[in-house]
XYZ file of N, CA and C in Angstrom:
504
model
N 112.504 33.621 64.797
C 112.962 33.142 63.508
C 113.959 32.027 63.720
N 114.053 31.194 62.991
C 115.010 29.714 63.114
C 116.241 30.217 61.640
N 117.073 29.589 62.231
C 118.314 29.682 61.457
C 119.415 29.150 61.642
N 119.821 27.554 60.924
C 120.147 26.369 60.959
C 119.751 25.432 62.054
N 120.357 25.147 62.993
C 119.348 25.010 64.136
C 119.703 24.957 65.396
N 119.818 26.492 65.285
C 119.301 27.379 66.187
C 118.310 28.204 66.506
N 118.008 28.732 67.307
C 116.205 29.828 67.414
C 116.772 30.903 67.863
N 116.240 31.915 67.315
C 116.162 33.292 67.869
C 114.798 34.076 68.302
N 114.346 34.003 69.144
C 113.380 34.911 69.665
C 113.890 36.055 69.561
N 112.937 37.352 69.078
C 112.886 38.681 68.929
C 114.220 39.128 68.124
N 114.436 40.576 68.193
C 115.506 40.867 67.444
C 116.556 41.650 68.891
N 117.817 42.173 67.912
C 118.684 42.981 69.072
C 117.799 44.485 69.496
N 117.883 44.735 70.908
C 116.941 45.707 71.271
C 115.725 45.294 72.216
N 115.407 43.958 71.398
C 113.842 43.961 72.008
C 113.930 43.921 72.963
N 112.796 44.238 74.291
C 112.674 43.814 76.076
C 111.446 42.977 75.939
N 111.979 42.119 77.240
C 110.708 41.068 77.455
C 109.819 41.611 78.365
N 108.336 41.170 78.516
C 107.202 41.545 79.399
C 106.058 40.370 79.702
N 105.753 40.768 80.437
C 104.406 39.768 80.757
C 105.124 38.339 81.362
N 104.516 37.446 81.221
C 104.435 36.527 82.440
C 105.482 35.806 82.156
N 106.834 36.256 81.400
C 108.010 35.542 81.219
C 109.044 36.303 82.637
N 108.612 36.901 83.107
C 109.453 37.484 83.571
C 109.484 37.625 85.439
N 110.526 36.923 85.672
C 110.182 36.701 87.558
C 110.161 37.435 88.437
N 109.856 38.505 87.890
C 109.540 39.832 89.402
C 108.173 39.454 90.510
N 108.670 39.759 91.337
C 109.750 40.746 92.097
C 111.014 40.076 92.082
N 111.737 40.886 91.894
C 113.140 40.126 92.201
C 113.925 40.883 93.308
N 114.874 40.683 93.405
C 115.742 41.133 94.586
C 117.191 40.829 94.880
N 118.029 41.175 94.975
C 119.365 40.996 95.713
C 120.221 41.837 96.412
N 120.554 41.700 97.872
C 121.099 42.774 98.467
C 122.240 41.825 99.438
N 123.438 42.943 100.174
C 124.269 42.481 100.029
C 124.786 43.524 101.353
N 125.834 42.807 102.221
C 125.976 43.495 103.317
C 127.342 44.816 102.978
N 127.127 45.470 103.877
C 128.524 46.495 103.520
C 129.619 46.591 104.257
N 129.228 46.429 105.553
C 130.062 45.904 106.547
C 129.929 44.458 107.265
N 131.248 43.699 108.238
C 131.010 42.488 108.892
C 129.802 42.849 109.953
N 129.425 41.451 110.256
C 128.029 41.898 111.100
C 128.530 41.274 111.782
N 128.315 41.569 113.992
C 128.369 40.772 114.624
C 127.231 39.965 114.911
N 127.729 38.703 115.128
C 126.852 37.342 115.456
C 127.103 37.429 117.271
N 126.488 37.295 118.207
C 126.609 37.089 119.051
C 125.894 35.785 119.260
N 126.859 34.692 120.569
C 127.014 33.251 120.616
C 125.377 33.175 121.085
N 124.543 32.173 121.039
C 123.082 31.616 121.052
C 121.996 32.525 121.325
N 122.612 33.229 119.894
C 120.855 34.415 119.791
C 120.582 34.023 118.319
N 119.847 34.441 117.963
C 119.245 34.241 116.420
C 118.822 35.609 116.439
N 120.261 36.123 115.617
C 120.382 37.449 114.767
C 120.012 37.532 112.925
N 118.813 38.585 113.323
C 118.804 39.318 111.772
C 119.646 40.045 111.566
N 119.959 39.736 109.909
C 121.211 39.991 109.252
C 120.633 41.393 108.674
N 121.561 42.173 108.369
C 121.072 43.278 108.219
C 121.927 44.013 106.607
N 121.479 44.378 105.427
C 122.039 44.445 104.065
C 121.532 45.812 103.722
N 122.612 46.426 103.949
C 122.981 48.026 103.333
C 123.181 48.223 101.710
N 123.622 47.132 101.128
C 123.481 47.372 99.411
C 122.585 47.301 98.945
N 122.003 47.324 98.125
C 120.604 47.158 96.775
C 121.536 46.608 95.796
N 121.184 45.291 95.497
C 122.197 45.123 94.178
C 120.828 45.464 92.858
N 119.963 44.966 93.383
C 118.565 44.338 92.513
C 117.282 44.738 93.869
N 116.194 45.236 93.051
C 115.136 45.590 93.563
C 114.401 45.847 92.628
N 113.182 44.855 92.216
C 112.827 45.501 90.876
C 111.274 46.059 91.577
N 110.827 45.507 92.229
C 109.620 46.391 92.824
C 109.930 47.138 93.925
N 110.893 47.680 94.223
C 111.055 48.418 95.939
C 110.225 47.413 96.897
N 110.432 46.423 96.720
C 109.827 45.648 98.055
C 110.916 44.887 99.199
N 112.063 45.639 99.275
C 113.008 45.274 100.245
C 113.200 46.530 100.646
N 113.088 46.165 102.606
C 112.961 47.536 103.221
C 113.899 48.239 104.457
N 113.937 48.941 104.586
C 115.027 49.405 105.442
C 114.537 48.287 106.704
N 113.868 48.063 106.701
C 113.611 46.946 107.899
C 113.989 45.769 107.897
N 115.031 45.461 106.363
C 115.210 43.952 106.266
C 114.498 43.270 106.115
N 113.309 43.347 105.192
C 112.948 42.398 105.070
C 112.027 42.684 103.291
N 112.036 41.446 102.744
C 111.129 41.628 101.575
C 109.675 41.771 101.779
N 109.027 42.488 101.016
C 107.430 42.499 101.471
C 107.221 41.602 100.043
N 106.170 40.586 99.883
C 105.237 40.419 98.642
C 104.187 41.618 98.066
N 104.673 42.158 96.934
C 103.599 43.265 96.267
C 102.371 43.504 96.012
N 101.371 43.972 96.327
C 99.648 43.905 95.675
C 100.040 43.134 94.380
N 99.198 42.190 94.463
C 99.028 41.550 92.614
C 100.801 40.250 92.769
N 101.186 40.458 93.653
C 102.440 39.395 93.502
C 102.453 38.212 93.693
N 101.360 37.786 94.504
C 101.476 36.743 95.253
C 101.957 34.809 94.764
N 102.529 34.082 94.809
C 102.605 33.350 94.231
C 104.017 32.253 95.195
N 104.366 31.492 94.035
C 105.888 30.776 94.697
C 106.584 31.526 94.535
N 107.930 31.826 95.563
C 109.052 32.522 95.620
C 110.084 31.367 95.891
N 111.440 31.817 94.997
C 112.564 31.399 95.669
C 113.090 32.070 96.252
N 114.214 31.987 97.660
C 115.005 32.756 98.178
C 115.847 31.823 98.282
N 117.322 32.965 98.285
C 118.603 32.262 98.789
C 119.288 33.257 99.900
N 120.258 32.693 100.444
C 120.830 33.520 101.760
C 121.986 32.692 101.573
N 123.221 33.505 101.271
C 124.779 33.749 100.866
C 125.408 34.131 102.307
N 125.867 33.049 103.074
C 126.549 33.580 104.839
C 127.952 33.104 104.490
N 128.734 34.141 104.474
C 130.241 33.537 104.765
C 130.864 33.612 105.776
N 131.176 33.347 107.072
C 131.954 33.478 107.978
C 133.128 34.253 108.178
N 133.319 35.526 108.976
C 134.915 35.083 109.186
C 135.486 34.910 110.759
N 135.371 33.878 110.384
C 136.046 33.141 111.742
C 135.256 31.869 111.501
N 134.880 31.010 113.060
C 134.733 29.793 113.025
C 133.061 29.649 113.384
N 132.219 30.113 112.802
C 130.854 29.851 113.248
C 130.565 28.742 113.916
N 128.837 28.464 114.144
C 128.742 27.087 113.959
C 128.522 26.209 115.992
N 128.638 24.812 115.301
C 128.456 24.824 117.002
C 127.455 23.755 116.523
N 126.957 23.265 117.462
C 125.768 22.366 117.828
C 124.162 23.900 117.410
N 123.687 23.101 116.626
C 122.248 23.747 116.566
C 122.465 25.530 115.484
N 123.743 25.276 115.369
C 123.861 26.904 114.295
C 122.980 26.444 113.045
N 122.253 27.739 112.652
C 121.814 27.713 110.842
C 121.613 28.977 110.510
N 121.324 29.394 109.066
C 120.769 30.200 108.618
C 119.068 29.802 108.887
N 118.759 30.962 108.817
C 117.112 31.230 108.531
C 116.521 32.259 107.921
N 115.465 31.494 106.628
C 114.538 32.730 105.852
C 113.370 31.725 106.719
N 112.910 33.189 107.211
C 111.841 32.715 107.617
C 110.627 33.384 107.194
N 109.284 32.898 107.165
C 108.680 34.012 106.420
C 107.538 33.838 107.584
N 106.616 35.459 107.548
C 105.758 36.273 108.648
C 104.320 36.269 107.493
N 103.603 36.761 107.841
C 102.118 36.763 107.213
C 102.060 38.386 107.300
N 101.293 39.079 106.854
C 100.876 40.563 107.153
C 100.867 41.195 108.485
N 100.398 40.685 109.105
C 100.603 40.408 110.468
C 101.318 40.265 111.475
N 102.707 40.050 111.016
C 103.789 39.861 111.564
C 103.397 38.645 112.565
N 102.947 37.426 112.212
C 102.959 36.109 112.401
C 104.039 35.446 111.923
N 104.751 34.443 112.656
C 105.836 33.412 112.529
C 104.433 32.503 111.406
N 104.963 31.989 110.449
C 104.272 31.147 109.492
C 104.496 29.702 110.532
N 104.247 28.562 110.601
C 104.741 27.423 111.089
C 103.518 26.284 110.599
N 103.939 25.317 110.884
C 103.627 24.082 110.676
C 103.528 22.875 111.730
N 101.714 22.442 111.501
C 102.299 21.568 112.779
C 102.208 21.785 114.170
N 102.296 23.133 114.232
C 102.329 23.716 115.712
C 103.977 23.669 116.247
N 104.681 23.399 115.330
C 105.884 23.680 115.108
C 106.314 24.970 114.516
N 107.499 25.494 114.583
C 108.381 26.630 113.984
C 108.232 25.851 112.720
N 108.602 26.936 111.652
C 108.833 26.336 110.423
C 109.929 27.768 109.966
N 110.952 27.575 110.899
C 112.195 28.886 110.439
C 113.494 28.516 109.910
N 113.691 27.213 109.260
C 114.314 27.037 108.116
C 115.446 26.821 108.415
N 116.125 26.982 109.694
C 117.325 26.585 109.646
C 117.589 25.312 109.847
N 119.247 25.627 109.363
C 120.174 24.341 109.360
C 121.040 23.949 110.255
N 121.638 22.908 110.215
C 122.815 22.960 111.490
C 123.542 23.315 110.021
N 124.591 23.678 110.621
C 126.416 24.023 109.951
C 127.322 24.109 110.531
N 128.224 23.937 110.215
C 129.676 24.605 111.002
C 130.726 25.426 109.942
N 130.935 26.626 110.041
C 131.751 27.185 109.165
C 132.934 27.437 110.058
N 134.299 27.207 109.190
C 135.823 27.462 109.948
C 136.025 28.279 109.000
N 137.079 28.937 109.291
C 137.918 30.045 108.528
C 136.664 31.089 108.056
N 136.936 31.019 106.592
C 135.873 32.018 105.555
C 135.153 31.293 104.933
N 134.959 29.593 105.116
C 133.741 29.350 103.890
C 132.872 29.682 104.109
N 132.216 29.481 102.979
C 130.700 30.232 103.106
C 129.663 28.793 103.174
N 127.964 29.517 103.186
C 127.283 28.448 103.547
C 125.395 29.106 103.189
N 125.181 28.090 101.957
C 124.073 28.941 100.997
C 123.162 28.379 101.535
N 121.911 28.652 101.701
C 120.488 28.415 102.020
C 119.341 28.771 101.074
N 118.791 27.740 100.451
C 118.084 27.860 99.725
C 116.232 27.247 99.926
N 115.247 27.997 99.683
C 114.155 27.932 99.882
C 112.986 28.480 98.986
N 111.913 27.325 99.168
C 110.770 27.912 98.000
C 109.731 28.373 99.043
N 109.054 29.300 99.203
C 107.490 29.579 99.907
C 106.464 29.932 99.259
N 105.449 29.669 99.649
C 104.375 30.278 98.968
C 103.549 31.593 99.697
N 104.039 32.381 98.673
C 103.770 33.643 99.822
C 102.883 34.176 99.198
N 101.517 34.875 100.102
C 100.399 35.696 99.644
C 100.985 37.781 99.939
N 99.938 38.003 99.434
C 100.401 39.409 99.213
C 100.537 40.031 100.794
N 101.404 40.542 100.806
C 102.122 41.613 102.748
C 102.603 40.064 103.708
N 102.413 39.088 103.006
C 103.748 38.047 104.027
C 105.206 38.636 103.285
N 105.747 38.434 104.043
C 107.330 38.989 104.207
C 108.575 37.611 105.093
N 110.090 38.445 104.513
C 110.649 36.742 104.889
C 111.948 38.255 105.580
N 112.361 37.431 106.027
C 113.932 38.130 106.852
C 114.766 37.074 106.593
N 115.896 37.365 106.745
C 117.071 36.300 106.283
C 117.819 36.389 108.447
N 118.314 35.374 108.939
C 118.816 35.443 109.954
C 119.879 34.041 110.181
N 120.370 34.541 111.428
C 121.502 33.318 111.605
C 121.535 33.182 113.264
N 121.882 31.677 113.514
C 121.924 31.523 114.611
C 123.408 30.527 114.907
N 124.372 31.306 115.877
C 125.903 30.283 115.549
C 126.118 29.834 116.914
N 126.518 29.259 117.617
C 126.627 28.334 118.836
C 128.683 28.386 118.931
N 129.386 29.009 118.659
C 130.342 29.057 118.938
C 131.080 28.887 119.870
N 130.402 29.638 120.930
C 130.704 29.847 121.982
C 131.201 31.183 122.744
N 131.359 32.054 121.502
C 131.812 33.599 121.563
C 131.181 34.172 120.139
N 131.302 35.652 119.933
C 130.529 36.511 119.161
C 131.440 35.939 117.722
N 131.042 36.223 116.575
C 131.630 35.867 115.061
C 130.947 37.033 114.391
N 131.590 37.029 113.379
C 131.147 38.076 112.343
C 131.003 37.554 111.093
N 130.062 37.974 110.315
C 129.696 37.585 108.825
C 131.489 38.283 107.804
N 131.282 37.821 106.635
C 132.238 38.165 105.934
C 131.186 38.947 104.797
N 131.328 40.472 105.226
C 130.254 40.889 104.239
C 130.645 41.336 102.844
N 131.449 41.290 102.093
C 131.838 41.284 100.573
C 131.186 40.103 100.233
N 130.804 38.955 101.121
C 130.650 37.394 100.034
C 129.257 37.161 101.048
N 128.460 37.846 101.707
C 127.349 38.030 102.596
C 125.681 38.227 101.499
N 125.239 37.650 100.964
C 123.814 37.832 100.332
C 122.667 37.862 100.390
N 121.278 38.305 99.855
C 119.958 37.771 100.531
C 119.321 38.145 98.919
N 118.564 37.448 98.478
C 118.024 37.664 97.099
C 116.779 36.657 97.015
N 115.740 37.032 96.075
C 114.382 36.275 95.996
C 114.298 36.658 94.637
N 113.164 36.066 94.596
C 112.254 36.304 92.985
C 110.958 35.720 92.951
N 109.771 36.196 92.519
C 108.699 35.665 92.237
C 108.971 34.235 90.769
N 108.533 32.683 91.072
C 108.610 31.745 90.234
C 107.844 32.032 89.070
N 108.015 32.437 88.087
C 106.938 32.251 86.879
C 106.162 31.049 86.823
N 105.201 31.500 85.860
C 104.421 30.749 85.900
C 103.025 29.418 87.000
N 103.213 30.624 88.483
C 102.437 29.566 89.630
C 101.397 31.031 90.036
């Protein structure tokens, strides 16, 4: 209904359904600091459930895509440091696997998403990514820091969250 001009879809109460709506979704969140040890590429590992709307995030860390899900996904990955990450060649990585537990790549190249960075103190450092994922590919969130000694995540401000894109 319109009223001056403004719009109101539905009334107070109503819930939305069908293809407005971006599930799977997801957000989870660490509970404790994680150690990083200096030039490994460590999976991050998230003990909270903030958001899970299909149970497709698994004690294994990682999101699965659902029967019937398949489509564009966004993911983000929330790393805050505490201490001085970083280094020559540090990044986050979502990387995503096939059913199979295949590295996806490109090229005959890796295609594992990281970045260089350098984090000092506690800032943090977001990673953001679209894939196109078919149904049982799966993504892990990971980090790789070049410090020179072990670091730890700052896990109160530590994240990993996705969602299926509407409409693809």
């Amino acid at each position: 209904k319109q009223s001056g001009s403004s719009i109101t879809i539905g009334e107070a109460g109503d819930t939305a359904a069908g293809i407005f709506i971006n599930t799977p979704a997801f957000l989870v969140g660490q509970s404790g600091n994680q150690t990083i040890s200096n030039t490994t590429n460590t999976n991050l590992t998230f003990a909270t459930t903030h958001l899970d709307t299909d149970s497709a995030f698994t004690s294994n860390e990682r999101f699965t895509v659902p029967t019937g899900k398949a489509g564009l996904y966004m993911f983000v990955l929330t790393l805050q440091g505490n201490g001085n990450f970083g280094g020559s060649g540090g990044g986050t990585t979502i990387c995503q696997f096939d059913s199979g537990g295949n590295k996806y790549s490109s090229g005959g190249g890796t295609a594992d998403g990281a970045l260089n960075y350098s984090i000092s103190s506690t800032q943090s450092y977001n990673h953001t990514t679209t894939l196109n994922m078919a149904v049982g590919d799966y993504v892990i969130a990971s980090v790789y820091q070049a410090s020179g000694s072990s670091q730890t995540t700052y896990a109160p401000r530590t994240f990993f969250g996705g969602y299926r894109l509407i409409g693809t």
